[in-house]
Amino acid sequence: CSLLRRALCLSRRAPAPADPMLYADKRALETNLKVNLLAIREKELNYYTQNCQAVGTQAALLAGFAYSGLTQVAIPHDRAYALRIAYLLVTTTAMCFELIAVLNTTLLSMMGPGLALRGPDGSMHPAVDGMMIEYRTAYYCFVLGLVFFHFSAALFSWLIYVHWSVSTMVTLCICGSLLLLTRYAKRVYLRFRLPAEMVITGAFEASDVAAAAGPVVQRGDAASGYVSREQAQLIASSNQ
């Protein structure tokens, strides 16, 4: 009888061996989920990378035009000193804004994908989020450089042309071009504008998985929950 009681005690203390098939299936499911999450975020990464390359190319072109306006233009010495200073300052400002956009987009298109590709586990999410934030700075610098480039062209007309009527006509044409550019950009922005609360990103939260999975009975609890502990930990680790 004592031997039987000791055998029962040992059987209660010894944990039941885990099924290797179930363990392998769970690890495979976690791996596949991580791969699918990274594939979704990779689309965002490629989107911002292509945008940075497009903005950087146009910004470099405008910066070259502004540099030519500083080095290839013979400024008449008989013009007013304030007019010459204004032209140089505005042209230099346009070139600086465009160079900032070129540098920013170049670094983003190089270091963002590099962090996502070569960083530790979970580096895809800070890489995409960082590119999303820094891309706005490059875009604003590009727009400001474009505006100052128009002002530089208007001041250039007052430096070169002798008669005020010619300079006035050229200035009006440049101002009209800037006005049309602004109206067109505003129309396109309003047509494709997406409110901030409606933006959908590739980042997944535990609540998203819970909504997709439905009620799940957790371990050791007869009540129905929303998502298991392993799923919540997996989503949290993938978003780090």
PDB file of C-alpha atoms in Angstrom:
ATOM      1  CA  CYS A   1       0.000   0.000   0.000  1.00  0.00           C
ATOM      2  CA  SER A   2       2.875   2.395   0.794  1.00  0.00           C
ATOM      3  CA  LEU A   3       4.505   1.610  -2.536  1.00  0.00           C
ATOM      4  CA  LEU A   4       1.259   2.361  -4.349  1.00  0.00           C
ATOM      5  CA  ARG A   5       0.882   5.671  -2.460  1.00  0.00           C
ATOM      6  CA  ARG A   6       4.479   6.651  -3.316  1.00  0.00           C
ATOM      7  CA  ALA A   7       3.937   5.850  -6.990  1.00  0.00           C
ATOM      8  CA  LEU A   8       0.814   8.043  -7.023  1.00  0.00           C
ATOM      9  CA  CYS A   9       2.746  10.932  -5.476  1.00  0.00           C
ATOM     10  CA  LEU A  10       5.538  10.648  -8.020  1.00  0.00           C
ATOM     11  CA  SER A  11       3.060  10.543 -10.886  1.00  0.00           C
ATOM     12  CA  ARG A  12       1.443  13.761  -9.655  1.00  0.00           C
ATOM     13  CA  ARG A  13       4.769  15.593  -9.339  1.00  0.00           C
ATOM     14  CA  ALA A  14       6.196  14.571 -12.723  1.00  0.00           C
ATOM     15  CA  PRO A  15       5.014  16.942 -15.503  1.00  0.00           C
ATOM     16  CA  ALA A  16       3.382  15.475 -18.526  1.00  0.00           C
ATOM     17  CA  PRO A  17       5.713  15.397 -21.515  1.00  0.00           C
ATOM     18  CA  ALA A  18       4.864  18.038 -24.104  1.00  0.00           C
ATOM     19  CA  ASP A  19       3.847  16.885 -27.538  1.00  0.00           C
ATOM     20  CA  PRO A  20       6.766  17.701 -29.884  1.00  0.00           C
ATOM     21  CA  MET A  21       4.350  17.934 -32.815  1.00  0.00           C
ATOM     22  CA  LEU A  22       2.269  20.651 -31.128  1.00  0.00           C
ATOM     23  CA  TYR A  23       5.371  22.546 -30.053  1.00  0.00           C
ATOM     24  CA  ALA A  24       6.771  22.492 -33.587  1.00  0.00           C
ATOM     25  CA  ASP A  25       3.432  23.629 -35.014  1.00  0.00           C
ATOM     26  CA  LYS A  26       3.267  26.551 -32.569  1.00  0.00           C
ATOM     27  CA  ARG A  27       6.802  27.670 -33.382  1.00  0.00           C
ATOM     28  CA  ALA A  28       6.062  27.372 -37.117  1.00  0.00           C
ATOM     29  CA  LEU A  29       2.913  29.461 -36.656  1.00  0.00           C
ATOM     30  CA  GLU A  30       4.848  32.166 -34.827  1.00  0.00           C
ATOM     31  CA  THR A  31       7.522  32.210 -37.519  1.00  0.00           C
ATOM     32  CA  ASN A  32       4.978  32.451 -40.323  1.00  0.00           C
ATOM     33  CA  LEU A  33       3.172  35.256 -38.500  1.00  0.00           C
ATOM     34  CA  LYS A  34       6.398  37.245 -38.122  1.00  0.00           C
ATOM     35  CA  VAL A  35       7.228  36.736 -41.799  1.00  0.00           C
ATOM     36  CA  ASN A  36       3.774  37.940 -42.864  1.00  0.00           C
ATOM     37  CA  LEU A  37       3.985  40.989 -40.606  1.00  0.00           C
ATOM     38  CA  LEU A  38       7.386  41.904 -42.042  1.00  0.00           C
ATOM     39  CA  ALA A  39       6.072  41.476 -45.593  1.00  0.00           C
ATOM     40  CA  ILE A  40       3.292  43.978 -44.886  1.00  0.00           C
ATOM     41  CA  ARG A  41       5.648  46.534 -43.367  1.00  0.00           C
ATOM     42  CA  GLU A  42       8.087  46.025 -46.233  1.00  0.00           C
ATOM     43  CA  LYS A  43       5.520  47.581 -48.559  1.00  0.00           C
ATOM     44  CA  GLU A  44       5.553  50.736 -46.429  1.00  0.00           C
ATOM     45  CA  LEU A  45       9.351  50.709 -46.392  1.00  0.00           C
ATOM     46  CA  ASN A  46       9.502  50.519 -50.190  1.00  0.00           C
ATOM     47  CA  TYR A  47       6.881  53.260 -50.496  1.00  0.00           C
ATOM     48  CA  TYR A  48       8.833  55.760 -48.405  1.00  0.00           C
ATOM     49  CA  THR A  49      12.126  54.766 -50.027  1.00  0.00           C
ATOM     50  CA  GLN A  50      10.772  55.466 -53.506  1.00  0.00           C
ATOM     51  CA  ASN A  51       9.313  58.782 -52.344  1.00  0.00           C
ATOM     52  CA  CYS A  52      12.658  59.816 -50.868  1.00  0.00           C
ATOM     53  CA  GLN A  53      14.453  58.984 -54.095  1.00  0.00           C
ATOM     54  CA  ALA A  54      11.942  60.972 -56.171  1.00  0.00           C
ATOM     55  CA  VAL A  55      12.109  64.039 -53.926  1.00  0.00           C
ATOM     56  CA  GLY A  56      15.896  63.855 -53.705  1.00  0.00           C
ATOM     57  CA  THR A  57      16.275  63.791 -57.495  1.00  0.00           C
ATOM     58  CA  GLN A  58      14.101  66.879 -58.035  1.00  0.00           C
ATOM     59  CA  ALA A  59      15.706  68.705 -55.106  1.00  0.00           C
ATOM     60  CA  ALA A  60      19.175  68.088 -56.539  1.00  0.00           C
ATOM     61  CA  LEU A  61      18.038  69.519 -59.872  1.00  0.00           C
ATOM     62  CA  LEU A  62      16.710  72.711 -58.267  1.00  0.00           C
ATOM     63  CA  ALA A  63      19.820  73.043 -56.105  1.00  0.00           C
ATOM     64  CA  GLY A  64      21.938  72.921 -59.258  1.00  0.00           C
ATOM     65  CA  PHE A  65      19.845  75.667 -60.846  1.00  0.00           C
ATOM     66  CA  ALA A  66      20.215  77.836 -57.740  1.00  0.00           C
ATOM     67  CA  TYR A  67      23.976  77.290 -57.661  1.00  0.00           C
ATOM     68  CA  SER A  68      24.181  78.337 -61.305  1.00  0.00           C
ATOM     69  CA  GLY A  69      22.308  81.511 -60.398  1.00  0.00           C
ATOM     70  CA  LEU A  70      25.033  82.304 -57.884  1.00  0.00           C
ATOM     71  CA  THR A  71      28.103  81.436 -59.941  1.00  0.00           C
ATOM     72  CA  GLN A  72      27.137  81.843 -63.606  1.00  0.00           C
ATOM     73  CA  VAL A  73      25.271  85.153 -63.426  1.00  0.00           C
ATOM     74  CA  ALA A  74      27.108  88.449 -63.833  1.00  0.00           C
ATOM     75  CA  ILE A  75      25.353  90.791 -61.410  1.00  0.00           C
ATOM     76  CA  PRO A  76      25.437  94.419 -62.657  1.00  0.00           C
ATOM     77  CA  HIS A  77      27.228  96.721 -60.237  1.00  0.00           C
ATOM     78  CA  ASP A  78      25.028  99.689 -61.083  1.00  0.00           C
ATOM     79  CA  ARG A  79      21.976  98.098 -59.472  1.00  0.00           C
ATOM     80  CA  ALA A  80      20.798  98.973 -55.991  1.00  0.00           C
ATOM     81  CA  TYR A  81      22.785  97.353 -53.206  1.00  0.00           C
ATOM     82  CA  ALA A  82      19.634  96.142 -51.436  1.00  0.00           C
ATOM     83  CA  LEU A  83      18.418  94.464 -54.642  1.00  0.00           C
ATOM     84  CA  ARG A  84      21.709  92.625 -55.115  1.00  0.00           C
ATOM     85  CA  ILE A  85      21.790  91.489 -51.496  1.00  0.00           C
ATOM     86  CA  ALA A  86      18.171  90.311 -51.687  1.00  0.00           C
ATOM     87  CA  TYR A  87      18.886  88.278 -54.820  1.00  0.00           C
ATOM     88  CA  LEU A  88      21.936  86.599 -53.303  1.00  0.00           C
ATOM     89  CA  LEU A  89      20.180  85.826 -50.017  1.00  0.00           C
ATOM     90  CA  VAL A  90      17.045  84.419 -51.646  1.00  0.00           C
ATOM     91  CA  THR A  91      19.000  82.303 -54.125  1.00  0.00           C
ATOM     92  CA  THR A  92      21.279  80.967 -51.403  1.00  0.00           C
ATOM     93  CA  THR A  93      18.268  80.147 -49.220  1.00  0.00           C
ATOM     94  CA  ALA A  94      16.659  78.218 -52.076  1.00  0.00           C
ATOM     95  CA  MET A  95      19.863  76.250 -52.646  1.00  0.00           C
ATOM     96  CA  CYS A  96      20.249  75.487 -48.925  1.00  0.00           C
ATOM     97  CA  PHE A  97      16.689  74.211 -48.571  1.00  0.00           C
ATOM     98  CA  GLU A  98      17.100  71.937 -51.573  1.00  0.00           C
ATOM     99  CA  LEU A  99      20.452  70.640 -50.328  1.00  0.00           C
ATOM    100  CA  ILE A 100      18.866  69.834 -46.960  1.00  0.00           C
ATOM    101  CA  ALA A 101      16.169  67.880 -48.810  1.00  0.00           C
ATOM    102  CA  VAL A 102      18.814  66.053 -50.869  1.00  0.00           C
ATOM    103  CA  LEU A 103      20.844  65.115 -47.793  1.00  0.00           C
ATOM    104  CA  ASN A 104      17.793  64.060 -45.802  1.00  0.00           C
ATOM    105  CA  THR A 105      16.328  61.873 -48.532  1.00  0.00           C
ATOM    106  CA  THR A 106      19.703  60.313 -49.314  1.00  0.00           C
ATOM    107  CA  LEU A 107      20.288  59.354 -45.687  1.00  0.00           C
ATOM    108  CA  LEU A 108      16.743  58.053 -45.326  1.00  0.00           C
ATOM    109  CA  SER A 109      16.907  55.891 -48.461  1.00  0.00           C
ATOM    110  CA  MET A 110      20.217  54.418 -47.256  1.00  0.00           C
ATOM    111  CA  MET A 111      19.906  54.080 -43.484  1.00  0.00           C
ATOM    112  CA  GLY A 112      16.199  53.234 -43.222  1.00  0.00           C
ATOM    113  CA  PRO A 113      16.319  50.020 -45.292  1.00  0.00           C
ATOM    114  CA  GLY A 114      19.728  49.259 -43.748  1.00  0.00           C
ATOM    115  CA  LEU A 115      18.257  49.287 -40.241  1.00  0.00           C
ATOM    116  CA  ALA A 116      15.305  47.160 -41.311  1.00  0.00           C
ATOM    117  CA  LEU A 117      17.525  44.637 -43.096  1.00  0.00           C
ATOM    118  CA  ARG A 118      20.559  44.365 -40.832  1.00  0.00           C
ATOM    119  CA  GLY A 119      19.155  45.370 -37.442  1.00  0.00           C
ATOM    120  CA  PRO A 120      18.094  43.041 -34.633  1.00  0.00           C
ATOM    121  CA  ASP A 121      14.704  41.392 -34.382  1.00  0.00           C
ATOM    122  CA  GLY A 122      11.950  44.005 -34.564  1.00  0.00           C
ATOM    123  CA  SER A 123      14.020  46.674 -36.368  1.00  0.00           C
ATOM    124  CA  MET A 124      11.548  46.915 -39.247  1.00  0.00           C
ATOM    125  CA  HIS A 125       9.025  48.890 -37.184  1.00  0.00           C
ATOM    126  CA  PRO A 126      11.310  51.713 -35.932  1.00  0.00           C
ATOM    127  CA  ALA A 127      12.819  51.948 -39.430  1.00  0.00           C
ATOM    128  CA  VAL A 128       9.437  52.501 -41.096  1.00  0.00           C
ATOM    129  CA  ASP A 129       8.169  54.831 -38.360  1.00  0.00           C
ATOM    130  CA  GLY A 130      11.376  56.870 -38.472  1.00  0.00           C
ATOM    131  CA  MET A 131      11.206  57.248 -42.247  1.00  0.00           C
ATOM    132  CA  MET A 132       7.578  58.322 -41.953  1.00  0.00           C
ATOM    133  CA  ILE A 133       8.535  61.170 -39.610  1.00  0.00           C
ATOM    134  CA  GLU A 134      11.762  62.312 -41.266  1.00  0.00           C
ATOM    135  CA  TYR A 135      10.261  62.222 -44.753  1.00  0.00           C
ATOM    136  CA  ARG A 136       7.989  65.142 -43.858  1.00  0.00           C
ATOM    137  CA  THR A 137      10.994  67.330 -43.057  1.00  0.00           C
ATOM    138  CA  ALA A 138      12.555  66.593 -46.436  1.00  0.00           C
ATOM    139  CA  TYR A 139       9.262  67.304 -48.196  1.00  0.00           C
ATOM    140  CA  TYR A 140       8.786  70.652 -46.453  1.00  0.00           C
ATOM    141  CA  CYS A 141      12.354  71.699 -47.286  1.00  0.00           C
ATOM    142  CA  PHE A 142      11.773  70.785 -50.911  1.00  0.00           C
ATOM    143  CA  VAL A 143       8.593  72.895 -51.083  1.00  0.00           C
ATOM    144  CA  LEU A 144      10.246  75.880 -49.380  1.00  0.00           C
ATOM    145  CA  GLY A 145      13.204  75.675 -51.747  1.00  0.00           C
ATOM    146  CA  LEU A 146      10.821  75.664 -54.714  1.00  0.00           C
ATOM    147  CA  VAL A 147       9.068  78.790 -53.431  1.00  0.00           C
ATOM    148  CA  PHE A 148      12.341  80.650 -52.859  1.00  0.00           C
ATOM    149  CA  PHE A 149      13.469  79.586 -56.322  1.00  0.00           C
ATOM    150  CA  HIS A 150      10.512  81.489 -57.800  1.00  0.00           C
ATOM    151  CA  PHE A 151      11.374  84.543 -55.702  1.00  0.00           C
ATOM    152  CA  SER A 152      14.959  84.339 -56.938  1.00  0.00           C
ATOM    153  CA  ALA A 153      13.788  84.293 -60.552  1.00  0.00           C
ATOM    154  CA  ALA A 154      11.624  87.362 -59.918  1.00  0.00           C
ATOM    155  CA  LEU A 155      14.548  89.276 -58.380  1.00  0.00           C
ATOM    156  CA  PHE A 156      16.760  88.192 -61.249  1.00  0.00           C
ATOM    157  CA  SER A 157      14.454  89.948 -63.694  1.00  0.00           C
ATOM    158  CA  TRP A 158      14.923  93.239 -61.819  1.00  0.00           C
ATOM    159  CA  LEU A 159      18.697  92.808 -61.893  1.00  0.00           C
ATOM    160  CA  ILE A 160      19.068  92.057 -65.602  1.00  0.00           C
ATOM    161  CA  TYR A 161      16.381  94.002 -67.410  1.00  0.00           C
ATOM    162  CA  VAL A 162      16.859  97.758 -67.530  1.00  0.00           C
ATOM    163  CA  HIS A 163      13.320  98.904 -68.178  1.00  0.00           C
ATOM    164  CA  TRP A 164      10.922  98.522 -65.284  1.00  0.00           C
ATOM    165  CA  SER A 165       8.023  97.470 -67.535  1.00  0.00           C
ATOM    166  CA  VAL A 166       9.874  94.352 -68.693  1.00  0.00           C
ATOM    167  CA  SER A 167      10.813  93.434 -65.142  1.00  0.00           C
ATOM    168  CA  THR A 168       7.219  93.937 -64.036  1.00  0.00           C
ATOM    169  CA  MET A 169       5.861  91.666 -66.762  1.00  0.00           C
ATOM    170  CA  VAL A 170       8.393  88.934 -65.946  1.00  0.00           C
ATOM    171  CA  THR A 171       7.620  89.219 -62.235  1.00  0.00           C
ATOM    172  CA  LEU A 172       3.886  88.935 -62.899  1.00  0.00           C
ATOM    173  CA  CYS A 173       4.465  85.809 -64.995  1.00  0.00           C
ATOM    174  CA  ILE A 174       6.544  84.243 -62.248  1.00  0.00           C
ATOM    175  CA  CYS A 175       3.969  85.119 -59.578  1.00  0.00           C
ATOM    176  CA  GLY A 176       1.217  83.684 -61.778  1.00  0.00           C
ATOM    177  CA  SER A 177       3.203  80.485 -62.225  1.00  0.00           C
ATOM    178  CA  LEU A 178       3.679  80.207 -58.463  1.00  0.00           C
ATOM    179  CA  LEU A 179      -0.031  80.833 -57.892  1.00  0.00           C
ATOM    180  CA  LEU A 180      -1.059  78.161 -60.396  1.00  0.00           C
ATOM    181  CA  LEU A 181       1.448  75.735 -58.904  1.00  0.00           C
ATOM    182  CA  THR A 182       0.019  76.350 -55.430  1.00  0.00           C
ATOM    183  CA  ARG A 183      -3.578  75.918 -56.589  1.00  0.00           C
ATOM    184  CA  TYR A 184      -2.791  72.711 -58.438  1.00  0.00           C
ATOM    185  CA  ALA A 185      -0.851  71.283 -55.492  1.00  0.00           C
ATOM    186  CA  LYS A 186      -3.734  72.166 -53.163  1.00  0.00           C
ATOM    187  CA  ARG A 187      -6.268  70.537 -55.478  1.00  0.00           C
ATOM    188  CA  VAL A 188      -4.257  67.325 -55.691  1.00  0.00           C
ATOM    189  CA  TYR A 189      -3.702  67.325 -51.929  1.00  0.00           C
ATOM    190  CA  LEU A 190      -7.410  67.739 -51.177  1.00  0.00           C
ATOM    191  CA  ARG A 191      -8.329  65.052 -53.696  1.00  0.00           C
ATOM    192  CA  PHE A 192      -6.026  62.420 -52.219  1.00  0.00           C
ATOM    193  CA  ARG A 193      -5.847  63.654 -48.630  1.00  0.00           C
ATOM    194  CA  LEU A 194      -6.255  60.964 -45.986  1.00  0.00           C
ATOM    195  CA  PRO A 195      -7.222  62.041 -42.453  1.00  0.00           C
ATOM    196  CA  ALA A 196      -4.820  61.022 -39.730  1.00  0.00           C
ATOM    197  CA  GLU A 197      -7.425  58.921 -37.918  1.00  0.00           C
ATOM    198  CA  MET A 198      -8.075  56.897 -41.091  1.00  0.00           C
ATOM    199  CA  VAL A 199      -4.452  56.079 -41.902  1.00  0.00           C
ATOM    200  CA  ILE A 200      -3.779  52.339 -41.880  1.00  0.00           C
ATOM    201  CA  THR A 201      -0.233  51.185 -41.222  1.00  0.00           C
ATOM    202  CA  GLY A 202       1.359  47.765 -41.334  1.00  0.00           C
ATOM    203  CA  ALA A 203       1.900  47.662 -37.568  1.00  0.00           C
ATOM    204  CA  PHE A 204      -0.264  45.116 -35.733  1.00  0.00           C
ATOM    205  CA  GLU A 205      -1.394  45.401 -32.148  1.00  0.00           C
ATOM    206  CA  ALA A 206      -2.762  42.731 -29.829  1.00  0.00           C
ATOM    207  CA  SER A 207      -6.241  44.233 -30.220  1.00  0.00           C
ATOM    208  CA  ASP A 208      -6.069  43.695 -33.989  1.00  0.00           C
ATOM    209  CA  VAL A 209      -5.258  40.029 -33.521  1.00  0.00           C
ATOM    210  CA  ALA A 210      -8.009  39.719 -30.921  1.00  0.00           C
ATOM    211  CA  ALA A 211     -10.582  41.194 -33.272  1.00  0.00           C
ATOM    212  CA  ALA A 212      -9.533  38.829 -36.046  1.00  0.00           C
ATOM    213  CA  ALA A 213      -9.285  35.724 -33.866  1.00  0.00           C
ATOM    214  CA  GLY A 214     -12.517  36.179 -31.953  1.00  0.00           C
ATOM    215  CA  PRO A 215     -13.161  34.925 -28.423  1.00  0.00           C
ATOM    216  CA  VAL A 216     -10.620  32.342 -27.305  1.00  0.00           C
ATOM    217  CA  VAL A 217     -10.741  30.297 -24.099  1.00  0.00           C
ATOM    218  CA  GLN A 218      -7.530  30.927 -22.205  1.00  0.00           C
ATOM    219  CA  ARG A 219      -5.592  28.276 -20.335  1.00  0.00           C
ATOM    220  CA  GLY A 220      -6.807  27.490 -16.886  1.00  0.00           C
ATOM    221  CA  ASP A 221      -9.845  29.704 -17.239  1.00  0.00           C
ATOM    222  CA  ALA A 222     -13.285  28.587 -18.336  1.00  0.00           C
ATOM    223  CA  ALA A 223     -14.302  32.140 -19.244  1.00  0.00           C
ATOM    224  CA  SER A 224     -13.719  33.329 -22.797  1.00  0.00           C
ATOM    225  CA  GLY A 225     -11.026  35.926 -23.424  1.00  0.00           C
ATOM    226  CA  TYR A 226      -9.892  37.728 -26.521  1.00  0.00           C
ATOM    227  CA  VAL A 227      -6.350  36.607 -27.284  1.00  0.00           C
ATOM    228  CA  SER A 228      -4.002  34.085 -25.736  1.00  0.00           C
ATOM    229  CA  ARG A 229      -0.903  35.086 -23.810  1.00  0.00           C
ATOM    230  CA  GLU A 230       1.400  33.656 -26.474  1.00  0.00           C
ATOM    231  CA  GLN A 231      -0.281  35.662 -29.236  1.00  0.00           C
ATOM    232  CA  ALA A 232      -0.054  38.901 -27.248  1.00  0.00           C
ATOM    233  CA  GLN A 233       3.630  38.312 -26.514  1.00  0.00           C
ATOM    234  CA  LEU A 234       4.303  37.543 -30.178  1.00  0.00           C
ATOM    235  CA  ILE A 235       2.663  40.749 -31.389  1.00  0.00           C
ATOM    236  CA  ALA A 236       4.432  42.795 -28.743  1.00  0.00           C
ATOM    237  CA  SER A 237       7.825  41.340 -29.688  1.00  0.00           C
ATOM    238  CA  SER A 238       7.215  41.905 -33.405  1.00  0.00           C
ATOM    239  CA  ASN A 239       6.389  45.586 -32.814  1.00  0.00           C
ATOM    240  CA  GLN A 240       9.489  46.287 -30.712  1.00  0.00           C
TER     241      GLN A 240
END
